[in-house]
Amino acid sequence: MPSADVISLFWEWHRRHTGPKTSALAELALDKCEERLIKRDWDGFQYWHVVYVRERRRLGNEH
Protein backbone atom coordinates (compact mmCIF):
# COMPACT_ATOMS: atom_id res chain seq x y z
CA MET A 1 0.00 0.00 0.00
CA PRO A 2 2.47 2.67 -1.08
CA SER A 3 -0.28 5.26 -1.54
CA ALA A 4 -1.32 4.94 2.11
CA ASP A 5 2.26 5.67 3.18
CA VAL A 6 2.39 8.80 1.02
CA ILE A 7 -0.92 9.99 2.43
CA SER A 8 0.22 9.36 5.99
CA LEU A 9 3.44 11.24 5.36
CA PHE A 10 1.55 14.16 3.86
CA TRP A 11 -0.82 14.45 6.81
CA GLU A 12 2.08 14.26 9.26
CA TRP A 13 3.85 17.03 7.34
CA HIS A 14 0.62 19.05 7.26
CA ARG A 15 0.06 18.60 11.01
CA ARG A 16 3.62 19.73 11.84
CA HIS A 17 3.48 22.78 9.58
CA THR A 18 -0.03 24.02 10.32
CA GLY A 19 -0.58 22.92 13.89
CA PRO A 20 0.24 24.86 17.01
CA LYS A 21 3.92 25.43 17.49
CA THR A 22 5.72 24.81 20.72
CA SER A 23 7.34 27.49 22.80
CA ALA A 24 10.32 27.70 25.10
CA LEU A 25 7.96 28.08 28.06
CA ALA A 26 5.99 24.95 27.13
CA GLU A 27 9.22 22.98 26.74
CA LEU A 28 10.55 24.25 30.08
CA ALA A 29 7.27 23.43 31.83
CA LEU A 30 7.30 19.92 30.39
CA ASP A 31 10.89 19.39 31.56
CA LYS A 32 9.97 20.67 35.02
CA CYS A 33 6.95 18.35 35.14
CA GLU A 34 9.24 15.42 34.44
CA GLU A 35 11.71 16.50 37.14
CA ARG A 36 8.95 16.98 39.71
CA LEU A 37 7.41 13.61 38.82
CA ILE A 38 10.70 11.81 39.36
CA LYS A 39 11.18 13.57 42.71
CA ARG A 40 7.54 12.92 43.65
CA ASP A 41 7.08 16.65 44.30
CA TRP A 42 3.36 16.75 43.61
CA ASP A 43 2.89 20.44 44.40
CA GLY A 44 5.69 21.38 42.00
CA PHE A 45 4.33 18.98 39.40
CA GLN A 46 0.87 20.53 39.66
CA TYR A 47 2.28 24.05 39.26
CA TRP A 48 4.31 23.21 36.15
CA HIS A 49 1.49 21.15 34.65
CA VAL A 50 -0.84 24.16 34.91
CA VAL A 51 1.81 26.32 33.22
CA TYR A 52 2.24 23.73 30.45
CA VAL A 53 -1.50 23.35 29.81
CA ARG A 54 -2.04 27.12 29.77
CA GLU A 55 0.81 27.63 27.30
CA ARG A 56 -0.44 24.87 24.99
CA ARG A 57 -3.92 26.41 25.02
CA ARG A 58 -2.46 29.82 24.24
CA LEU A 59 -0.53 28.38 21.30
CA GLY A 60 -3.65 26.63 20.04
CA ASN A 61 -5.63 29.88 20.08
CA GLU A 62 -3.06 31.76 18.01
CA HIS A 63 -3.91 29.82 14.83
CSV table of N, CA and C in Angstrom, one decimal:
chain,number,residue,atom,x,y,z
A,1,MET,N,0.8,-1.2,0.0
A,1,MET,CA,0.0,0.0,0.0
A,1,MET,C,0.9,1.3,0.0
A,2,PRO,N,1.6,1.5,-1.0
A,2,PRO,CA,2.5,2.7,-1.1
A,2,PRO,C,1.7,4.0,-1.0
A,3,SER,N,0.5,4.0,-1.6
A,3,SER,CA,-0.3,5.3,-1.5
A,3,SER,C,-0.7,5.6,-0.1
A,4,ALA,N,-1.0,4.7,0.7
A,4,ALA,CA,-1.3,4.9,2.1
A,4,ALA,C,-0.1,5.6,2.8
A,5,ASP,N,1.1,5.1,2.6
A,5,ASP,CA,2.3,5.7,3.2
A,5,ASP,C,2.5,7.1,2.8
A,6,VAL,N,2.2,7.4,1.5
A,6,VAL,CA,2.4,8.8,1.0
A,6,VAL,C,1.3,9.7,1.7
A,7,ILE,N,0.1,9.2,1.8
A,7,ILE,CA,-0.9,10.0,2.4
A,7,ILE,C,-0.6,10.2,3.9
A,8,SER,N,-0.1,9.2,4.6
A,8,SER,CA,0.2,9.4,6.0
A,8,SER,C,1.3,10.4,6.2
A,9,LEU,N,2.3,10.3,5.3
A,9,LEU,CA,3.4,11.2,5.4
A,9,LEU,C,3.0,12.7,5.1
A,10,PHE,N,2.1,12.8,4.1
A,10,PHE,CA,1.5,14.2,3.9
A,10,PHE,C,0.8,14.7,5.1
A,11,TRP,N,-0.1,13.9,5.7
A,11,TRP,CA,-0.8,14.4,6.8
A,11,TRP,C,0.1,14.8,8.0
A,12,GLU,N,1.1,14.0,8.2
A,12,GLU,CA,2.1,14.3,9.3
A,12,GLU,C,2.8,15.6,9.0
A,13,TRP,N,3.2,15.8,7.7
A,13,TRP,CA,3.8,17.0,7.3
A,13,TRP,C,2.9,18.2,7.6
A,14,HIS,N,1.6,18.0,7.1
A,14,HIS,CA,0.6,19.0,7.3
A,14,HIS,C,0.4,19.4,8.7
A,15,ARG,N,0.3,18.4,9.6
A,15,ARG,CA,0.1,18.6,11.0
A,15,ARG,C,1.2,19.4,11.6
A,16,ARG,N,2.4,19.1,11.3
A,16,ARG,CA,3.6,19.7,11.8
A,16,ARG,C,3.7,21.2,11.3
A,17,HIS,N,3.3,21.4,10.1
A,17,HIS,CA,3.5,22.8,9.6
A,17,HIS,C,2.3,23.7,9.8
A,18,THR,N,1.1,23.2,10.1
A,18,THR,CA,0.0,24.0,10.3
A,18,THR,C,-0.6,24.0,11.7
A,19,GLY,N,-0.1,23.0,12.5
A,19,GLY,CA,-0.6,22.9,13.9
A,19,GLY,C,0.1,23.9,14.8
A,20,PRO,N,-0.4,23.9,16.0
A,20,PRO,CA,0.2,24.9,17.0
A,20,PRO,C,1.7,24.5,17.2
A,21,LYS,N,2.5,25.6,17.3
A,21,LYS,CA,3.9,25.4,17.5
A,21,LYS,C,4.2,25.3,19.0
A,22,THR,N,5.3,24.9,19.3
A,22,THR,CA,5.7,24.8,20.7
A,22,THR,C,6.4,26.1,21.1
A,23,SER,N,6.6,26.3,22.3
A,23,SER,CA,7.3,27.5,22.8
A,23,SER,C,8.4,27.1,23.8
A,24,ALA,N,9.3,28.0,24.1
A,24,ALA,CA,10.3,27.7,25.1
A,24,ALA,C,9.7,27.5,26.5
A,25,LEU,N,8.6,28.2,26.8
A,25,LEU,CA,8.0,28.1,28.1
A,25,LEU,C,7.3,26.7,28.2
A,26,ALA,N,6.6,26.3,27.1
A,26,ALA,CA,6.0,24.9,27.1
A,26,ALA,C,7.0,23.8,27.3
A,27,GLU,N,8.2,24.0,26.6
A,27,GLU,CA,9.2,23.0,26.7
A,27,GLU,C,9.8,23.0,28.1
A,28,LEU,N,10.0,24.2,28.7
A,28,LEU,CA,10.5,24.2,30.1
A,28,LEU,C,9.6,23.6,31.1
A,29,ALA,N,8.3,24.0,30.9
A,29,ALA,CA,7.3,23.4,31.8
A,29,ALA,C,7.2,21.9,31.7
A,30,LEU,N,7.3,21.4,30.6
A,30,LEU,CA,7.3,19.9,30.4
A,30,LEU,C,8.5,19.3,31.1
A,31,ASP,N,9.7,19.9,30.9
A,31,ASP,CA,10.9,19.4,31.6
A,31,ASP,C,10.7,19.4,33.1
A,32,LYS,N,10.2,20.5,33.6
A,32,LYS,CA,10.0,20.7,35.0
A,32,LYS,C,9.0,19.7,35.5
A,33,CYS,N,7.9,19.4,34.8
A,33,CYS,CA,6.9,18.3,35.1
A,33,CYS,C,7.7,17.0,35.3
A,34,GLU,N,8.5,16.7,34.4
A,34,GLU,CA,9.2,15.4,34.4
A,34,GLU,C,10.1,15.4,35.7
A,35,GLU,N,10.9,16.5,36.0
A,35,GLU,CA,11.7,16.5,37.1
A,35,GLU,C,10.9,16.3,38.4
A,36,ARG,N,9.8,17.0,38.5
A,36,ARG,CA,9.0,17.0,39.7
A,36,ARG,C,8.3,15.6,39.9
A,37,LEU,N,8.0,15.0,38.8
A,37,LEU,CA,7.4,13.6,38.8
A,37,LEU,C,8.4,12.6,39.4
A,38,ILE,N,9.7,12.7,38.9
A,38,ILE,CA,10.7,11.8,39.4
A,38,ILE,C,11.0,12.0,40.8
A,39,LYS,N,10.9,13.3,41.3
A,39,LYS,CA,11.2,13.6,42.7
A,39,LYS,C,9.9,13.4,43.6
A,40,ARG,N,8.8,13.1,43.0
A,40,ARG,CA,7.5,12.9,43.6
A,40,ARG,C,7.1,14.2,44.4
A,41,ASP,N,7.5,15.3,43.8
A,41,ASP,CA,7.1,16.6,44.3
A,41,ASP,C,5.8,17.0,43.6
A,42,TRP,N,4.7,16.6,44.2
A,42,TRP,CA,3.4,16.7,43.6
A,42,TRP,C,2.9,18.2,43.5
A,43,ASP,N,3.3,19.0,44.5
A,43,ASP,CA,2.9,20.4,44.4
A,43,ASP,C,3.6,21.1,43.2
A,44,GLY,N,4.9,20.8,43.1
A,44,GLY,CA,5.7,21.4,42.0
A,44,GLY,C,5.2,20.9,40.7
A,45,PHE,N,4.9,19.6,40.6
A,45,PHE,CA,4.3,19.0,39.4
A,45,PHE,C,3.0,19.7,39.0
A,46,GLN,N,2.2,19.9,40.0
A,46,GLN,CA,0.9,20.5,39.7
A,46,GLN,C,1.1,21.9,39.1
A,47,TYR,N,2.0,22.7,39.7
A,47,TYR,CA,2.3,24.0,39.3
A,47,TYR,C,2.8,24.0,37.8
A,48,TRP,N,3.8,23.2,37.5
A,48,TRP,CA,4.3,23.2,36.1
A,48,TRP,C,3.3,22.6,35.1
A,49,HIS,N,2.5,21.7,35.6
A,49,HIS,CA,1.5,21.2,34.7
A,49,HIS,C,0.5,22.2,34.3
A,50,VAL,N,0.1,23.1,35.2
A,50,VAL,CA,-0.8,24.2,34.9
A,50,VAL,C,-0.2,25.1,33.9
A,51,VAL,N,1.1,25.4,34.1
A,51,VAL,CA,1.8,26.3,33.2
A,51,VAL,C,1.9,25.7,31.8
A,52,TYR,N,2.2,24.4,31.7
A,52,TYR,CA,2.2,23.7,30.5
A,52,TYR,C,0.9,23.8,29.7
A,53,VAL,N,-0.2,23.4,30.4
A,53,VAL,CA,-1.5,23.4,29.8
A,53,VAL,C,-1.9,24.7,29.3
A,54,ARG,N,-1.7,25.8,30.1
A,54,ARG,CA,-2.0,27.1,29.8
A,54,ARG,C,-1.3,27.6,28.5
A,55,GLU,N,0.0,27.2,28.5
A,55,GLU,CA,0.8,27.6,27.3
A,55,GLU,C,0.4,26.9,26.0
A,56,ARG,N,0.0,25.6,26.2
A,56,ARG,CA,-0.4,24.9,25.0
A,56,ARG,C,-1.8,25.4,24.5
A,57,ARG,N,-2.6,25.8,25.4
A,57,ARG,CA,-3.9,26.4,25.0
A,57,ARG,C,-3.7,27.7,24.3
A,58,ARG,N,-2.8,28.5,24.8
A,58,ARG,CA,-2.5,29.8,24.2
A,58,ARG,C,-1.9,29.6,22.8
A,59,LEU,N,-1.1,28.7,22.6
A,59,LEU,CA,-0.5,28.4,21.3
A,59,LEU,C,-1.6,27.9,20.4
A,60,GLY,N,-2.6,27.1,20.9
A,60,GLY,CA,-3.7,26.6,20.0
A,60,GLY,C,-4.6,27.7,19.6
A,61,ASN,N,-4.7,28.8,20.4
A,61,ASN,CA,-5.6,29.9,20.1
A,61,ASN,C,-5.0,30.9,19.1
A,62,GLU,N,-3.7,30.8,18.9
A,62,GLU,CA,-3.1,31.8,18.0
A,62,GLU,C,-3.3,31.4,16.5
A,63,HIS,N,-3.7,30.2,16.2
A,63,HIS,CA,-3.9,29.8,14.8
A,63,HIS,C,-5.4,29.8,14.4
